[in-house]
């Protein structure tokens, strides 16, 4: 089974509007971390936000927030007030405590396009 | 701050050739890893290391070798390049292999195998 699933291959959002990018995960490990990375057309991987499995509150970083629903195993990224520079690929990823080396497992990504 | 440095940025190989992708980090990170990204897909783990002298296989290790003789360097060797290895390769590091440690990525190497 896929450990990280991103069901939206591509999305459009109007500039200045909010957008939610979906991510569901699959693990039986009680200790895990969830990450979101942004990959612009230039190719680099930019860390956006982190949520730990034991965190009681949803993570926030500026315009980014993570809607963490542990029982549903979802960790959706919310971008408020979209900007043209937000157009990029977005990847959800997980690090599990029991995995040797705690390797990061990635979803297939969502391409976000912000319309002016 | 250099962070994670990968060289080269672009490389074209012929089938059967060998080469080494270089990766160095200056953050004194214990954990280093190599990922490949195929078009339109997420990153898949090739090999990783939790410290100097310790390496292990990831999800897609076939056709690649690694070694970790120092904390700073983690080269990836392609033994006999195949067209299926055409991809973008990312090196990444983190302070340790803990669930809350984010990975720092290099800028990537775009490899084409003809």
mmCIF file with all atom_site columns, C-alpha atoms in Angstrom:
data_model
loop_
_atom_site.group_PDB
_atom_site.id
_atom_site.type_symbol
_atom_site.label_atom_id
_atom_site.label_alt_id
_atom_site.label_comp_id
_atom_site.label_asym_id
_atom_site.label_entity_id
_atom_site.label_seq_id
_atom_site.pdbx_PDB_ins_code
_atom_site.Cartn_x
_atom_site.Cartn_y
_atom_site.Cartn_z
_atom_site.occupancy
_atom_site.B_iso_or_equiv
_atom_site.pdbx_formal_charge
_atom_site.auth_seq_id
_atom_site.auth_comp_id
_atom_site.auth_asym_id
_atom_site.auth_atom_id
_atom_site.pdbx_PDB_model_num
ATOM 1   C CA . UNK A 1 1   ? 0.000  0.000  0.000   1.00 0.00 ? 1   UNK A CA 1
ATOM 2   C CA . UNK A 1 2   ? 1.099  3.532  -0.686  1.00 0.00 ? 2   UNK A CA 1
ATOM 3   C CA . UNK A 1 3   ? 2.466  5.182  2.407   1.00 0.00 ? 3   UNK A CA 1
ATOM 4   C CA . UNK A 1 4   ? 1.767  8.716  1.169   1.00 0.00 ? 4   UNK A CA 1
ATOM 5   C CA . UNK A 1 5   ? -1.066 9.518  -1.222  1.00 0.00 ? 5   UNK A CA 1
ATOM 6   C CA . UNK A 1 6   ? -1.648 12.838 -2.915  1.00 0.00 ? 6   UNK A CA 1
ATOM 7   C CA . UNK A 1 7   ? -4.814 12.518 -4.975  1.00 0.00 ? 7   UNK A CA 1
ATOM 8   C CA . UNK A 1 8   ? -4.664 15.871 -6.792  1.00 0.00 ? 8   UNK A CA 1
ATOM 9   C CA . UNK A 1 9   ? -2.169 15.733 -9.675  1.00 0.00 ? 9   UNK A CA 1
ATOM 10  C CA . UNK A 1 10  ? -2.872 19.367 -10.528 1.00 0.00 ? 10  UNK A CA 1
ATOM 11  C CA . UNK A 1 11  ? -4.833 22.279 -9.123  1.00 0.00 ? 11  UNK A CA 1
ATOM 12  C CA . UNK A 1 12  ? -5.642 25.839 -10.087 1.00 0.00 ? 12  UNK A CA 1
ATOM 13  C CA . UNK A 1 13  ? -6.253 28.614 -7.590  1.00 0.00 ? 13  UNK A CA 1
ATOM 14  C CA . UNK A 1 14  ? -7.002 32.281 -8.082  1.00 0.00 ? 14  UNK A CA 1
ATOM 15  C CA . UNK A 1 15  ? -4.424 34.699 -6.750  1.00 0.00 ? 15  UNK A CA 1
ATOM 16  C CA . UNK A 1 16  ? -5.194 35.846 -3.184  1.00 0.00 ? 16  UNK A CA 1
ATOM 17  C CA . UNK A 1 17  ? -7.489 32.890 -2.520  1.00 0.00 ? 17  UNK A CA 1
ATOM 18  C CA . UNK A 1 18  ? -6.769 30.013 -0.135  1.00 0.00 ? 18  UNK A CA 1
ATOM 19  C CA . UNK A 1 19  ? -6.101 26.500 -1.374  1.00 0.00 ? 19  UNK A CA 1
ATOM 20  C CA . UNK A 1 20  ? -5.904 23.091 0.281   1.00 0.00 ? 20  UNK A CA 1
ATOM 21  C CA . UNK A 1 21  ? -3.603 20.364 -0.969  1.00 0.00 ? 21  UNK A CA 1
ATOM 22  C CA . UNK A 1 22  ? -4.569 16.894 0.171   1.00 0.00 ? 22  UNK A CA 1
ATOM 23  C CA . UNK A 1 23  ? -2.315 14.288 1.719   1.00 0.00 ? 23  UNK A CA 1
ATOM 24  C CA . UNK A 1 24  ? -3.216 10.984 3.335   1.00 0.00 ? 24  UNK A CA 1
ATOM 25  C CA . UNK A 1 25  ? -0.711 8.634  4.902   1.00 0.00 ? 25  UNK A CA 1
ATOM 26  C CA . UNK A 1 26  ? -0.520 5.058  6.045   1.00 0.00 ? 26  UNK A CA 1
ATOM 27  C CA . UNK A 1 27  ? 1.502  3.899  9.016   1.00 0.00 ? 27  UNK A CA 1
ATOM 28  C CA . UNK A 1 28  ? 1.109  1.709  12.071  1.00 0.00 ? 28  UNK A CA 1
ATOM 29  C CA . UNK A 1 29  ? 4.005  3.431  13.805  1.00 0.00 ? 29  UNK A CA 1
ATOM 30  C CA . UNK A 1 30  ? 2.845  5.678  16.682  1.00 0.00 ? 30  UNK A CA 1
ATOM 31  C CA . UNK A 1 31  ? 5.833  7.973  16.161  1.00 0.00 ? 31  UNK A CA 1
ATOM 32  C CA . UNK A 1 32  ? 6.107  9.731  12.837  1.00 0.00 ? 32  UNK A CA 1
ATOM 33  C CA . UNK A 1 33  ? 6.638  13.133 11.286  1.00 0.00 ? 33  UNK A CA 1
ATOM 34  C CA . UNK A 1 34  ? 4.870  14.681 8.316   1.00 0.00 ? 34  UNK A CA 1
ATOM 35  C CA . UNK A 1 35  ? 6.537  17.220 6.066   1.00 0.00 ? 35  UNK A CA 1
ATOM 36  C CA . UNK A 1 36  ? 5.579  19.391 3.127   1.00 0.00 ? 36  UNK A CA 1
ATOM 37  C CA . UNK A 1 37  ? 8.118  20.489 0.535   1.00 0.00 ? 37  UNK A CA 1
ATOM 38  C CA . UNK A 1 38  ? 7.753  22.898 -2.360  1.00 0.00 ? 38  UNK A CA 1
ATOM 39  C CA . UNK A 1 39  ? 9.550  22.347 -5.644  1.00 0.00 ? 39  UNK A CA 1
ATOM 40  C CA . UNK A 1 40  ? 9.450  25.359 -7.987  1.00 0.00 ? 40  UNK A CA 1
ATOM 41  C CA . UNK A 1 41  ? 10.285 25.060 -11.662 1.00 0.00 ? 41  UNK A CA 1
ATOM 42  C CA . UNK A 1 42  ? 13.941 25.709 -10.824 1.00 0.00 ? 42  UNK A CA 1
ATOM 43  C CA . UNK A 1 43  ? 13.991 22.259 -9.205  1.00 0.00 ? 43  UNK A CA 1
ATOM 44  C CA . UNK A 1 44  ? 15.164 22.782 -5.652  1.00 0.00 ? 44  UNK A CA 1
ATOM 45  C CA . UNK A 1 45  ? 13.318 21.238 -2.708  1.00 0.00 ? 45  UNK A CA 1
ATOM 46  C CA . UNK A 1 46  ? 12.156 23.827 -0.177  1.00 0.00 ? 46  UNK A CA 1
ATOM 47  C CA . UNK A 1 47  ? 10.937 22.773 3.266   1.00 0.00 ? 47  UNK A CA 1
ATOM 48  C CA . UNK A 1 48  ? 7.611  24.380 4.192   1.00 0.00 ? 48  UNK A CA 1
ATOM 49  C CA . UNK A 1 49  ? 6.138  22.877 7.333   1.00 0.00 ? 49  UNK A CA 1
ATOM 50  C CA . UNK A 1 50  ? 6.349  19.958 9.761   1.00 0.00 ? 50  UNK A CA 1
ATOM 51  C CA . UNK A 1 51  ? 3.798  18.139 11.932  1.00 0.00 ? 51  UNK A CA 1
ATOM 52  C CA . UNK A 1 52  ? 4.698  15.526 14.532  1.00 0.00 ? 52  UNK A CA 1
ATOM 53  C CA . UNK A 1 53  ? 2.392  12.643 15.353  1.00 0.00 ? 53  UNK A CA 1
ATOM 54  C CA . UNK A 1 54  ? 2.244  13.652 19.003  1.00 0.00 ? 54  UNK A CA 1
ATOM 55  C CA . UNK A 1 55  ? 1.676  17.344 18.358  1.00 0.00 ? 55  UNK A CA 1
ATOM 56  C CA . UNK A 1 56  ? -1.604 18.515 19.830  1.00 0.00 ? 56  UNK A CA 1
ATOM 57  C CA . UNK A 1 57  ? -1.938 21.579 17.654  1.00 0.00 ? 57  UNK A CA 1
ATOM 58  C CA . UNK A 1 58  ? -1.849 22.031 13.907  1.00 0.00 ? 58  UNK A CA 1
ATOM 59  C CA . UNK A 1 59  ? 1.417  23.416 12.634  1.00 0.00 ? 59  UNK A CA 1
ATOM 60  C CA . UNK A 1 60  ? 1.554  26.883 11.101  1.00 0.00 ? 60  UNK A CA 1
ATOM 61  C CA . UNK A 1 61  ? 4.361  28.704 9.272   1.00 0.00 ? 61  UNK A CA 1
ATOM 62  C CA . UNK A 1 62  ? 3.369  32.094 7.917   1.00 0.00 ? 62  UNK A CA 1
ATOM 63  C CA . UNK A 1 63  ? 0.848  31.551 5.099   1.00 0.00 ? 63  UNK A CA 1
ATOM 64  C CA . UNK A 1 64  ? 1.164  27.771 5.427   1.00 0.00 ? 64  UNK A CA 1
ATOM 65  C CA . UNK A 1 65  ? -0.817 25.686 7.858   1.00 0.00 ? 65  UNK A CA 1
ATOM 66  C CA . UNK A 1 66  ? -1.280 21.979 8.203   1.00 0.00 ? 66  UNK A CA 1
ATOM 67  C CA . UNK A 1 67  ? -4.736 20.542 8.794   1.00 0.00 ? 67  UNK A CA 1
ATOM 68  C CA . UNK A 1 68  ? -3.755 17.423 10.761  1.00 0.00 ? 68  UNK A CA 1
ATOM 69  C CA . UNK A 1 69  ? -6.509 14.876 11.286  1.00 0.00 ? 69  UNK A CA 1
ATOM 70  C CA . UNK A 1 70  ? -4.815 11.947 12.966  1.00 0.00 ? 70  UNK A CA 1
ATOM 71  C CA . UNK A 1 71  ? -7.811 9.611  13.081  1.00 0.00 ? 71  UNK A CA 1
ATOM 72  C CA . UNK A 1 72  ? -8.342 10.059 9.355   1.00 0.00 ? 72  UNK A CA 1
ATOM 73  C CA . UNK A 1 73  ? -4.581 9.899  8.682   1.00 0.00 ? 73  UNK A CA 1
ATOM 74  C CA . UNK A 1 74  ? -4.623 13.092 6.712   1.00 0.00 ? 74  UNK A CA 1
ATOM 75  C CA . UNK A 1 75  ? -2.234 16.039 6.722   1.00 0.00 ? 75  UNK A CA 1
ATOM 76  C CA . UNK A 1 76  ? -3.512 18.597 4.279   1.00 0.00 ? 76  UNK A CA 1
ATOM 77  C CA . UNK A 1 77  ? -1.549 21.718 3.479   1.00 0.00 ? 77  UNK A CA 1
ATOM 78  C CA . UNK A 1 78  ? -3.454 24.980 3.467   1.00 0.00 ? 78  UNK A CA 1
ATOM 79  C CA . UNK A 1 79  ? -1.943 27.972 1.696   1.00 0.00 ? 79  UNK A CA 1
ATOM 80  C CA . UNK A 1 80  ? -3.693 31.229 2.487   1.00 0.00 ? 80  UNK A CA 1
ATOM 81  C CA . UNK A 1 81  ? -3.720 34.266 0.201   1.00 0.00 ? 81  UNK A CA 1
ATOM 82  C CA . UNK A 1 82  ? -2.093 32.510 -2.763  1.00 0.00 ? 82  UNK A CA 1
ATOM 83  C CA . UNK A 1 83  ? 0.617  34.347 -4.649  1.00 0.00 ? 83  UNK A CA 1
ATOM 84  C CA . UNK A 1 84  ? 1.909  33.843 -8.179  1.00 0.00 ? 84  UNK A CA 1
ATOM 85  C CA . UNK A 1 85  ? 5.167  32.603 -6.668  1.00 0.00 ? 85  UNK A CA 1
ATOM 86  C CA . UNK A 1 86  ? 3.293  29.721 -5.043  1.00 0.00 ? 86  UNK A CA 1
ATOM 87  C CA . UNK A 1 87  ? 2.997  28.029 -8.447  1.00 0.00 ? 87  UNK A CA 1
ATOM 88  C CA . UNK A 1 88  ? 5.072  24.879 -7.989  1.00 0.00 ? 88  UNK A CA 1
ATOM 89  C CA . UNK A 1 89  ? 4.986  21.167 -7.216  1.00 0.00 ? 89  UNK A CA 1
ATOM 90  C CA . UNK A 1 90  ? 4.139  20.336 -3.622  1.00 0.00 ? 90  UNK A CA 1
ATOM 91  C CA . UNK A 1 91  ? 5.185  17.105 -1.967  1.00 0.00 ? 91  UNK A CA 1
ATOM 92  C CA . UNK A 1 92  ? 3.912  15.542 1.219   1.00 0.00 ? 92  UNK A CA 1
ATOM 93  C CA . UNK A 1 93  ? 6.374  13.223 2.980   1.00 0.00 ? 93  UNK A CA 1
ATOM 94  C CA . UNK A 1 94  ? 6.589  11.095 6.113   1.00 0.00 ? 94  UNK A CA 1
ATOM 95  C CA . UNK A 1 95  ? 9.338  9.935  8.403   1.00 0.00 ? 95  UNK A CA 1
ATOM 96  C CA . UNK A 1 96  ? 8.483  6.919  10.603  1.00 0.00 ? 96  UNK A CA 1
ATOM 97  C CA . UNK A 1 97  ? 10.124 6.220  13.936  1.00 0.00 ? 97  UNK A CA 1
ATOM 98  C CA . UNK A 1 98  ? 10.453 2.492  13.449  1.00 0.00 ? 98  UNK A CA 1
ATOM 99  C CA . UNK A 1 99  ? 12.058 2.650  10.002  1.00 0.00 ? 99  UNK A CA 1
ATOM 100 C CA . UNK A 1 100 ? 15.773 1.996  10.096  1.00 0.00 ? 100 UNK A CA 1
ATOM 101 C CA . UNK A 1 101 ? 17.364 5.280  9.192   1.00 0.00 ? 101 UNK A CA 1
ATOM 102 C CA . UNK A 1 102 ? 13.980 6.975  9.401   1.00 0.00 ? 102 UNK A CA 1
ATOM 103 C CA . UNK A 1 103 ? 13.985 7.541  5.695   1.00 0.00 ? 103 UNK A CA 1
ATOM 104 C CA . UNK A 1 104 ? 11.627 10.119 4.227   1.00 0.00 ? 104 UNK A CA 1
ATOM 105 C CA . UNK A 1 105 ? 8.860  8.653  2.038   1.00 0.00 ? 105 UNK A CA 1
ATOM 106 C CA . UNK A 1 106 ? 7.286  10.997 -0.517  1.00 0.00 ? 106 UNK A CA 1
ATOM 107 C CA . UNK A 1 107 ? 3.931  11.210 -2.199  1.00 0.00 ? 107 UNK A CA 1
ATOM 108 C CA . UNK A 1 108 ? 3.589  11.741 -5.936  1.00 0.00 ? 108 UNK A CA 1
ATOM 109 C CA . UNK A 1 109 ? 3.074  15.474 -5.605  1.00 0.00 ? 109 UNK A CA 1
ATOM 110 C CA . UNK A 1 110 ? 0.490  18.077 -6.585  1.00 0.00 ? 110 UNK A CA 1
ATOM 111 C CA . UNK A 1 111 ? 1.167  20.743 -9.172  1.00 0.00 ? 111 UNK A CA 1
ATOM 112 C CA . UNK A 1 112 ? -0.352 24.028 -8.061  1.00 0.00 ? 112 UNK A CA 1
ATOM 113 C CA . UNK A 1 113 ? -0.936 26.777 -10.580 1.00 0.00 ? 113 UNK A CA 1
ATOM 114 C CA . UNK A 1 114 ? -1.899 30.229 -9.338  1.00 0.00 ? 114 UNK A CA 1
ATOM 115 C CA . UNK A 1 115 ? -3.926 32.316 -11.774 1.00 0.00 ? 115 UNK A CA 1
ATOM 116 C CA . UNK A 1 116 ? -3.561 36.100 -11.813 1.00 0.00 ? 116 UNK A CA 1
ATOM 117 C CA . UNK B 2 1   ? 26.193 28.937 3.920   1.00 0.00 ? 1   UNK B CA 1
ATOM 118 C CA . UNK B 2 2   ? 26.867 26.211 1.374   1.00 0.00 ? 2   UNK B CA 1
ATOM 119 C CA . UNK B 2 3   ? 24.536 23.583 2.920   1.00 0.00 ? 3   UNK B CA 1
ATOM 120 C CA . UNK B 2 4   ? 24.338 20.535 0.643   1.00 0.00 ? 4   UNK B CA 1
ATOM 121 C CA . UNK B 2 5   ? 26.418 20.769 -2.526  1.00 0.00 ? 5   UNK B CA 1
ATOM 122 C CA . UNK B 2 6   ? 25.929 18.418 -5.455  1.00 0.00 ? 6   UNK B CA 1
ATOM 123 C CA . UNK B 2 7   ? 28.086 18.132 -8.537  1.00 0.00 ? 7   UNK B CA 1
ATOM 124 C CA . UNK B 2 8   ? 27.674 18.020 -11.453 1.00 0.00 ? 8   UNK B CA 1
ATOM 125 C CA . UNK B 2 9   ? 24.366 19.785 -12.145 1.00 0.00 ? 9   UNK B CA 1
ATOM 126 C CA . UNK B 2 10  ? 23.950 18.098 -15.522 1.00 0.00 ? 10  UNK B CA 1
ATOM 127 C CA . UNK B 2 11  ? 25.452 14.952 -16.996 1.00 0.00 ? 11  UNK B CA 1
ATOM 128 C CA . UNK B 2 12  ? 24.942 12.928 -20.152 1.00 0.00 ? 12  UNK B CA 1
ATOM 129 C CA . UNK B 2 13  ? 26.200 9.353  -20.233 1.00 0.00 ? 13  UNK B CA 1
ATOM 130 C CA . UNK B 2 14  ? 26.202 6.557  -22.745 1.00 0.00 ? 14  UNK B CA 1
ATOM 131 C CA . UNK B 2 15  ? 24.778 3.192  -21.785 1.00 0.00 ? 15  UNK B CA 1
ATOM 132 C CA . UNK B 2 16  ? 27.373 1.179  -19.914 1.00 0.00 ? 16  UNK B CA 1
ATOM 133 C CA . UNK B 2 17  ? 29.463 4.115  -18.726 1.00 0.00 ? 17  UNK B CA 1
ATOM 134 C CA . UNK B 2 18  ? 30.134 4.615  -15.043 1.00 0.00 ? 18  UNK B CA 1
ATOM 135 C CA . UNK B 2 19  ? 30.252 7.828  -13.076 1.00 0.00 ? 19  UNK B CA 1
ATOM 136 C CA . UNK B 2 20  ? 30.097 9.254  -9.580  1.00 0.00 ? 20  UNK B CA 1
ATOM 137 C CA . UNK B 2 21  ? 27.714 11.926 -8.390  1.00 0.00 ? 21  UNK B CA 1
ATOM 138 C CA . UNK B 2 22  ? 29.308 13.975 -5.651  1.00 0.00 ? 22  UNK B CA 1
ATOM 139 C CA . UNK B 2 23  ? 27.552 15.218 -2.539  1.00 0.00 ? 23  UNK B CA 1
ATOM 140 C CA . UNK B 2 24  ? 29.041 17.222 0.310   1.00 0.00 ? 24  UNK B CA 1
ATOM 141 C CA . UNK B 2 25  ? 27.477 18.940 3.296   1.00 0.00 ? 25  UNK B CA 1
ATOM 142 C CA . UNK B 2 26  ? 29.046 21.399 5.706   1.00 0.00 ? 26  UNK B CA 1
ATOM 143 C CA . UNK B 2 27  ? 26.453 21.230 8.490   1.00 0.00 ? 27  UNK B CA 1
ATOM 144 C CA . UNK B 2 28  ? 28.015 18.295 10.354  1.00 0.00 ? 28  UNK B CA 1
ATOM 145 C CA . UNK B 2 29  ? 24.909 16.223 9.685   1.00 0.00 ? 29  UNK B CA 1
ATOM 146 C CA . UNK B 2 30  ? 25.007 12.546 10.569  1.00 0.00 ? 30  UNK B CA 1
ATOM 147 C CA . UNK B 2 31  ? 22.261 11.417 8.187   1.00 0.00 ? 31  UNK B CA 1
ATOM 148 C CA . UNK B 2 32  ? 22.711 11.597 4.418   1.00 0.00 ? 32  UNK B CA 1
ATOM 149 C CA . UNK B 2 33  ? 20.685 10.096 1.626   1.00 0.00 ? 33  UNK B CA 1
ATOM 150 C CA . UNK B 2 34  ? 20.249 9.919  -2.132  1.00 0.00 ? 34  UNK B CA 1
ATOM 151 C CA . UNK B 2 35  ? 16.905 10.152 -3.904  1.00 0.00 ? 35  UNK B CA 1
ATOM 152 C CA . UNK B 2 36  ? 15.891 9.975  -7.527  1.00 0.00 ? 36  UNK B CA 1
ATOM 153 C CA . UNK B 2 37  ? 12.977 11.832 -9.051  1.00 0.00 ? 37  UNK B CA 1
ATOM 154 C CA . UNK B 2 38  ? 11.464 10.602 -12.278 1.00 0.00 ? 38  UNK B CA 1
ATOM 155 C CA . UNK B 2 39  ? 9.296  12.932 -14.396 1.00 0.00 ? 39  UNK B CA 1
ATOM 156 C CA . UNK B 2 40  ? 5.990  13.789 -12.727 1.00 0.00 ? 40  UNK B CA 1
ATOM 157 C CA . UNK B 2 41  ? 6.743  11.676 -9.671  1.00 0.00 ? 41  UNK B CA 1
ATOM 158 C CA . UNK B 2 42  ? 7.838  12.015 -6.099  1.00 0.00 ? 42  UNK B CA 1
ATOM 159 C CA . UNK B 2 43  ? 11.283 11.221 -4.771  1.00 0.00 ? 43  UNK B CA 1
ATOM 160 C CA . UNK B 2 44  ? 12.358 7.646  -4.139  1.00 0.00 ? 44  UNK B CA 1
ATOM 161 C CA . UNK B 2 45  ? 15.136 6.681  -1.762  1.00 0.00 ? 45  UNK B CA 1
ATOM 162 C CA . UNK B 2 46  ? 18.180 4.990  -3.312  1.00 0.00 ? 46  UNK B CA 1
ATOM 163 C CA . UNK B 2 47  ? 20.665 4.664  -0.436  1.00 0.00 ? 47  UNK B CA 1
ATOM 164 C CA . UNK B 2 48  ? 21.177 6.314  2.895   1.00 0.00 ? 48  UNK B CA 1
ATOM 165 C CA . UNK B 2 49  ? 23.756 6.601  5.655   1.00 0.00 ? 49  UNK B CA 1
ATOM 166 C CA . UNK B 2 50  ? 23.272 7.254  9.367   1.00 0.00 ? 50  UNK B CA 1
ATOM 167 C CA . UNK B 2 51  ? 26.928 8.056  9.930   1.00 0.00 ? 51  UNK B CA 1
ATOM 168 C CA . UNK B 2 52  ? 30.446 7.654  8.613   1.00 0.00 ? 52  UNK B CA 1
ATOM 169 C CA . UNK B 2 53  ? 31.099 4.028  7.688   1.00 0.00 ? 53  UNK B CA 1
ATOM 170 C CA . UNK B 2 54  ? 27.410 3.044  7.778   1.00 0.00 ? 54  UNK B CA 1
ATOM 171 C CA . UNK B 2 55  ? 25.266 2.761  4.672   1.00 0.00 ? 55  UNK B CA 1
ATOM 172 C CA . UNK B 2 56  ? 22.095 0.920  3.775   1.00 0.00 ? 56  UNK B CA 1
ATOM 173 C CA . UNK B 2 57  ? 19.751 0.399  0.864   1.00 0.00 ? 57  UNK B CA 1
ATOM 174 C CA . UNK B 2 58  ? 16.590 2.312  0.229   1.00 0.00 ? 58  UNK B CA 1
ATOM 175 C CA . UNK B 2 59  ? 13.652 1.580  -2.043  1.00 0.00 ? 59  UNK B CA 1
ATOM 176 C CA . UNK B 2 60  ? 15.493 1.541  -5.399  1.00 0.00 ? 60  UNK B CA 1
ATOM 177 C CA . UNK B 2 61  ? 19.170 0.598  -4.802  1.00 0.00 ? 61  UNK B CA 1
ATOM 178 C CA . UNK B 2 62  ? 19.894 -1.576 -7.851  1.00 0.00 ? 62  UNK B CA 1
ATOM 179 C CA . UNK B 2 63  ? 22.619 -0.230 -10.110 1.00 0.00 ? 63  UNK B CA 1
ATOM 180 C CA . UNK B 2 64  ? 23.997 2.184  -7.513  1.00 0.00 ? 64  UNK B CA 1
ATOM 181 C CA . UNK B 2 65  ? 26.764 2.032  -4.918  1.00 0.00 ? 65  UNK B CA 1
ATOM 182 C CA . UNK B 2 66  ? 27.549 4.363  -2.049  1.00 0.00 ? 66  UNK B CA 1
ATOM 183 C CA . UNK B 2 67  ? 30.198 4.765  0.608   1.00 0.00 ? 67  UNK B CA 1
ATOM 184 C CA . UNK B 2 68  ? 30.582 7.149  3.544   1.00 0.00 ? 68  UNK B CA 1
ATOM 185 C CA . UNK B 2 69  ? 34.192 7.562  4.546   1.00 0.00 ? 69  UNK B CA 1
ATOM 186 C CA . UNK B 2 70  ? 33.673 10.995 6.115   1.00 0.00 ? 70  UNK B CA 1
ATOM 187 C CA . UNK B 2 71  ? 30.778 12.819 7.733   1.00 0.00 ? 71  UNK B CA 1
ATOM 188 C CA . UNK B 2 72  ? 30.829 15.447 4.994   1.00 0.00 ? 72  UNK B CA 1
ATOM 189 C CA . UNK B 2 73  ? 30.795 13.367 1.800   1.00 0.00 ? 73  UNK B CA 1
ATOM 190 C CA . UNK B 2 74  ? 28.384 10.821 0.399   1.00 0.00 ? 74  UNK B CA 1
ATOM 191 C CA . UNK B 2 75  ? 29.116 9.988  -3.264  1.00 0.00 ? 75  UNK B CA 1
ATOM 192 C CA . UNK B 2 76  ? 26.727 7.951  -5.407  1.00 0.00 ? 76  UNK B CA 1
ATOM 193 C CA . UNK B 2 77  ? 28.282 5.658  -8.006  1.00 0.00 ? 77  UNK B CA 1
ATOM 194 C CA . UNK B 2 78  ? 26.532 4.401  -11.105 1.00 0.00 ? 78  UNK B CA 1
ATOM 195 C CA . UNK B 2 79  ? 28.323 1.181  -12.013 1.00 0.00 ? 79  UNK B CA 1
ATOM 196 C CA . UNK B 2 80  ? 27.052 0.682  -15.580 1.00 0.00 ? 80  UNK B CA 1
ATOM 197 C CA . UNK B 2 81  ? 24.587 3.348  -16.633 1.00 0.00 ? 81  UNK B CA 1
ATOM 198 C CA . UNK B 2 82  ? 21.275 2.309  -18.176 1.00 0.00 ? 82  UNK B CA 1
ATOM 199 C CA . UNK B 2 83  ? 18.562 4.454  -19.821 1.00 0.00 ? 83  UNK B CA 1
ATOM 200 C CA . UNK B 2 84  ? 16.281 3.591  -16.883 1.00 0.00 ? 84  UNK B CA 1
ATOM 201 C CA . UNK B 2 85  ? 18.620 5.613  -14.687 1.00 0.00 ? 85  UNK B CA 1
ATOM 202 C CA . UNK B 2 86  ? 17.762 8.809  -16.527 1.00 0.00 ? 86  UNK B CA 1
ATOM 203 C CA . UNK B 2 87  ? 16.424 10.936 -13.707 1.00 0.00 ? 87  UNK B CA 1
ATOM 204 C CA . UNK B 2 88  ? 17.064 13.881 -11.417 1.00 0.00 ? 88  UNK B CA 1
ATOM 205 C CA . UNK B 2 89  ? 19.140 12.907 -8.401  1.00 0.00 ? 89  UNK B CA 1
ATOM 206 C CA . UNK B 2 90  ? 18.956 14.679 -5.064  1.00 0.00 ? 90  UNK B CA 1
ATOM 207 C CA . UNK B 2 91  ? 21.287 14.359 -2.153  1.00 0.00 ? 91  UNK B CA 1
ATOM 208 C CA . UNK B 2 92  ? 19.867 15.248 1.259   1.00 0.00 ? 92  UNK B CA 1
ATOM 209 C CA . UNK B 2 93  ? 21.097 15.476 4.820   1.00 0.00 ? 93  UNK B CA 1
ATOM 210 C CA . UNK B 2 94  ? 19.712 15.966 8.304   1.00 0.00 ? 94  UNK B CA 1
ATOM 211 C CA . UNK B 2 95  ? 21.190 16.366 11.742  1.00 0.00 ? 95  UNK B CA 1
ATOM 212 C CA . UNK B 2 96  ? 20.058 12.903 12.724  1.00 0.00 ? 96  UNK B CA 1
ATOM 213 C CA . UNK B 2 97  ? 17.630 10.269 11.641  1.00 0.00 ? 97  UNK B CA 1
ATOM 214 C CA . UNK B 2 98  ? 14.776 11.368 13.901  1.00 0.00 ? 98  UNK B CA 1
ATOM 215 C CA . UNK B 2 99  ? 11.152 11.777 12.921  1.00 0.00 ? 99  UNK B CA 1
ATOM 216 C CA . UNK B 2 100 ? 11.190 15.539 13.511  1.00 0.00 ? 100 UNK B CA 1
ATOM 217 C CA . UNK B 2 101 ? 14.351 16.288 11.580  1.00 0.00 ? 101 UNK B CA 1
ATOM 218 C CA . UNK B 2 102 ? 13.743 17.941 8.221   1.00 0.00 ? 102 UNK B CA 1
ATOM 219 C CA . UNK B 2 103 ? 15.946 17.083 5.286   1.00 0.00 ? 103 UNK B CA 1
ATOM 220 C CA . UNK B 2 104 ? 18.107 19.670 3.601   1.00 0.00 ? 104 UNK B CA 1
ATOM 221 C CA . UNK B 2 105 ? 18.397 19.020 -0.120  1.00 0.00 ? 105 UNK B CA 1
ATOM 222 C CA . UNK B 2 106 ? 21.042 19.760 -2.680  1.00 0.00 ? 106 UNK B CA 1
ATOM 223 C CA . UNK B 2 107 ? 20.055 21.455 -5.926  1.00 0.00 ? 107 UNK B CA 1
ATOM 224 C CA . UNK B 2 108 ? 19.932 18.201 -7.869  1.00 0.00 ? 108 UNK B CA 1
ATOM 225 C CA . UNK B 2 109 ? 21.787 16.519 -10.713 1.00 0.00 ? 109 UNK B CA 1
ATOM 226 C CA . UNK B 2 110 ? 19.959 15.980 -13.987 1.00 0.00 ? 110 UNK B CA 1
ATOM 227 C CA . UNK B 2 111 ? 21.293 12.769 -15.539 1.00 0.00 ? 111 UNK B CA 1
ATOM 228 C CA . UNK B 2 112 ? 20.509 11.530 -19.025 1.00 0.00 ? 112 UNK B CA 1
ATOM 229 C CA . UNK B 2 113 ? 21.620 8.082  -20.159 1.00 0.00 ? 113 UNK B CA 1
ATOM 230 C CA . UNK B 2 114 ? 21.525 7.542  -23.920 1.00 0.00 ? 114 UNK B CA 1
#
